[in-house]
C-alpha cells in the first residue's frame, strides 16, 4: 500500500542517510523523498513515500521516532491530509494538432506552459499524485520526452488530527 | 541536510578564532578529548594506536595517572574488552582505534554491542579533514560503515564541538536502550586548539527516553496479572541494564510467579530460586518452554521476543495475553503483538507495578496458582536437564557443573558462541546480574575471551573465567598477550571437543551427519600456546583429572589456560528445531 510519511528531523549532515537506511536495509524502495527546512532552520521536514504493509510501517515509524535526532515521525496514511507535487513534463508537439491537444489538456488541468519550441512544449503541473499521474497518462499517447517530478510534500489537515503513530514516546 | 548534497570541504579553522573565552584553559583537541573522558568518569580505555590517533596517544601518555590505556592485540579484541568492561560494571566501555583498518576491525565489536544493547563509546581516528573523500591513506567512511550498527555516530568537524559531543555520546550510549556510539575524529582536529569548557546541559530535543510507563496502562496490566491463572514472567537483558533485579525478585515473590530468563537475562533472577524455571527458547528447559506455551498471561520485561526464543511465531503461546515492558517502543509488538504495551525501563515499571499491588498478594496468589505450579512441577520432573555422565570421557555438562562447584557459583563468566555457551547457560546457575557475559544477538565467535578480560581488568580481584570453544578461542587468542602484559588473573577454560560443535550438531541432526568443514583437524597445543605467551597451561583429558585441574588452574595466580578435552559428539538438548514451535522440543 502507498504510504506517506512526514518526519521532522534536526537539520544536520548524516540524518537523511540514517532515515533512508531504515528503508534500504529492509529492501524497500522509496518512491519519492523531499527534504527542506521548516520555519526553524534547525529543523527539516522529510516527506517520504513508500509502499509497505501495516506491521512493517508500524515498526519503521517506531524506529524513526527512536532516532536520536528525529523530533517526530508521522504516518499520514489514513489521516486527513493534503498532498502536493509539482512536475515538469516535456511533450513532443511538432504539429499544430498535437500542440492544440496539449494546450487543451493544460487548461483542463490548470497546468502551465513554461517553455515552447518548434517541436515541443514543457508543461508545469501541480496537484496530488493521482492528478499528476492522470495528466501523464493523457499526454503519453502524444509523446512525453522527459519527466521531472518534485516528489510529494504533505501536511495533516489539522494539527489535532489523530495520528496513527506519531510523537516520540 | 544540505551538506549531504554540497559536500564542500570545511574551511580551515583559524587559530585566532578559537581563542575566545579567556576564562577557560586552551588546549589541543587530543587533550580536550582526554579531559572530557575524565569528566565522564572513564578510568580505562581499550585501544590500539595508529597514524590518525597519534596526537591522542601522545596526550594519553600525559594523562596516564588518570586514565589507564589497555593495549589490545587486535581492534576487535579492544572493543569486546570494552563491552566486557561495560557489561560487568554497568558503566559505558570506551575503545580507541585508528582510521581505516583500525575502524573496520572494530566493526564486529560495535555490531555486537548494538545487538546486545551495551553502552559503548568508540573513538575512531580519521584522516585529516581536508583529505576526507580523497581516498587518502587509511581512509574509510567510518560513519557510513557504522551507521546501521550504532545507536548514534558523529563525524567531528570542529574542535570547538568536541567536548559537547563527548558529553552527548556518553549520555546517548548509556540512557534509554543503551548502545554503542562512535565518534570519528579527523587527525587535524586533534591538533587544533580551543578553550576547554565542559557543557553542563545537553541539546537533544528529539531524544527523551521514558523511564516510567503510563500509569493507567500499568494499572490495567497489574490487574490482568493478578487475575491470571497461568502467568509467567519472561525476563531479559533489559532488567540487567536498568539494574532492576531486586525489584524483579520482589515482584516474582509477591505474586508467586514462575520466572524464565533469556540468554541475555541470565542472572537477572537467581537461577537457584524455586520460582526459576531456567532459560527458555531453542535450548531452554522443557518446563520453561512448556510453561510459556501454556500460559494465559506472559509478563515480558526487558526482552524482545527474539526468534531464538519464540520458535515458530504462529505456534507461540496461543492462549496468552501479553504484557510487554520495554524501553524501546520498536521492540514492542515487533514479532508478537502485545495486549498491554508499556514503554519504560524495566526497573521503573516494575517499581510502579509493586506500588500498585494490593498489600497481601502472596497467599491469594499461592492459592490461585496452585494448580499451575503443580503442572509446572510435573514438567520439571518429566524432563529435567539431564545427561549421561561417564568415567571414560569428560562430559561437557559435567565440566560446567564442576566449574560451578569450584567457583562457588560466584564467578563472572564470559562465554564464546556455540555448544559450550548453551551448556554453560543450562548448567551454571548464575546467582546475580552482571555475572554472565555472552554474545546473544550477533552470536560473535571470538567474543568470550576478550570480554572476560575487560571484566577482569574492571574487577582485578574477582574470579573471572572465559569459557570458550576450541574454535572461537582461536579467533581472538592473541589477547593472551594483553592478559599477561597487564598481569591479570584471568582463567580461560577451553571446552575442547575438537569440532565447531554447534555447526556439527546441526549437520548431524539435519544433514544426515554429513560433516562439512567442522572438524578442526589441526588444533594448536593450547598448553604450549599458553606457555608461549608466558601464561600457565593445563590439560585434563579424563573425568578423574577434571576436578584437580580446574581447582589448580583456578587457584594459580596469573593467566591460566585450561584445555579440557570433552566428549566430541555430544549434542545440546533440549532443542527446538528451526521452524518448530516451542512445544516441539527434541529432548535428546
Ligand atoms: C564469527 C563467527 N563465525 C561463524 C559463526 C557460526 N558458528 C556458530 S557456533 C560455531 C561453532 C563454534 O565452535 P567452537 O568455538 O569450537 O564451540 P563449540 O560449539 O564446539 O562449543 C560456528 C562456526 C559464528 N557464530 N561467529
Ligand atoms: Mg568446539
Coordinates of C-alpha atoms and ligand atoms in Angstrom, one line a residue, chain B residues 416-421 423 442-445 468-473 475 495 497 499-503 520, ligand 1:
Chain B
X416 CA 32.0 -17.5 23.4
X417 CA 29.4 -18.8 20.9
X418 CA 28.5 -22.4 20.3
X419 CA 27.6 -25.5 22.2
X420 CA 29.7 -24.6 25.3
X421 CA 27.7 -21.4 25.5
X423 CA 25.7 -25.8 28.2
X442 CA 25.1 -11.2 17.0
X443 CA 26.4 -14.5 18.2
X444 CA 30.0 -13.5 17.7
X445 CA 32.7 -16.2 18.0
X468 CA 35.3 -20.8 25.3
X469 CA 35.2 -23.3 22.5
X470 CA 38.3 -24.6 20.7
X471 CA 37.1 -22.9 17.6
X472 CA 36.1 -19.5 18.9
X473 CA 39.1 -19.1 21.2
X475 CA 39.5 -16.1 16.8
X495 CA 35.8 -26.8 26.2
X497 CA 35.5 -31.0 21.6
X499 CA 34.8 -29.6 16.5
X500 CA 32.9 -26.4 15.5
X501 CA 30.5 -28.2 17.8
X502 CA 27.3 -26.2 17.2
X503 CA 27.6 -26.4 13.5
X520 CA 39.3 -28.6 13.3
Ligands
LIG1 C1 32.4 -15.1 13.8 C2 31.5 -16.3 13.6 N1 31.7 -17.1 12.6 C3 30.9 -18.2 12.5 C4 29.9 -18.4 13.4 C5 29.0 -19.7 13.2 N2 29.1 -20.6 14.3 C6 28.3 -20.6 15.4 S1 28.7 -21.7 16.6 C7 30.1 -22.2 15.7 C8 31.0 -23.3 16.2 C9 31.8 -22.8 17.3 O1 32.8 -23.8 17.6 P1 33.6 -23.8 19.0 O2 34.1 -22.4 19.2 O3 34.5 -24.9 19.0 O4 32.4 -24.0 20.0 P2 31.5 -25.3 20.3 O5 30.2 -25.2 19.5 O6 32.3 -26.5 19.8 O7 31.3 -25.3 21.8 C10 30.2 -21.5 14.5 C11 31.2 -21.7 13.4 C12 29.7 -17.5 14.4 N3 28.8 -17.7 15.4 N4 30.6 -16.5 14.6

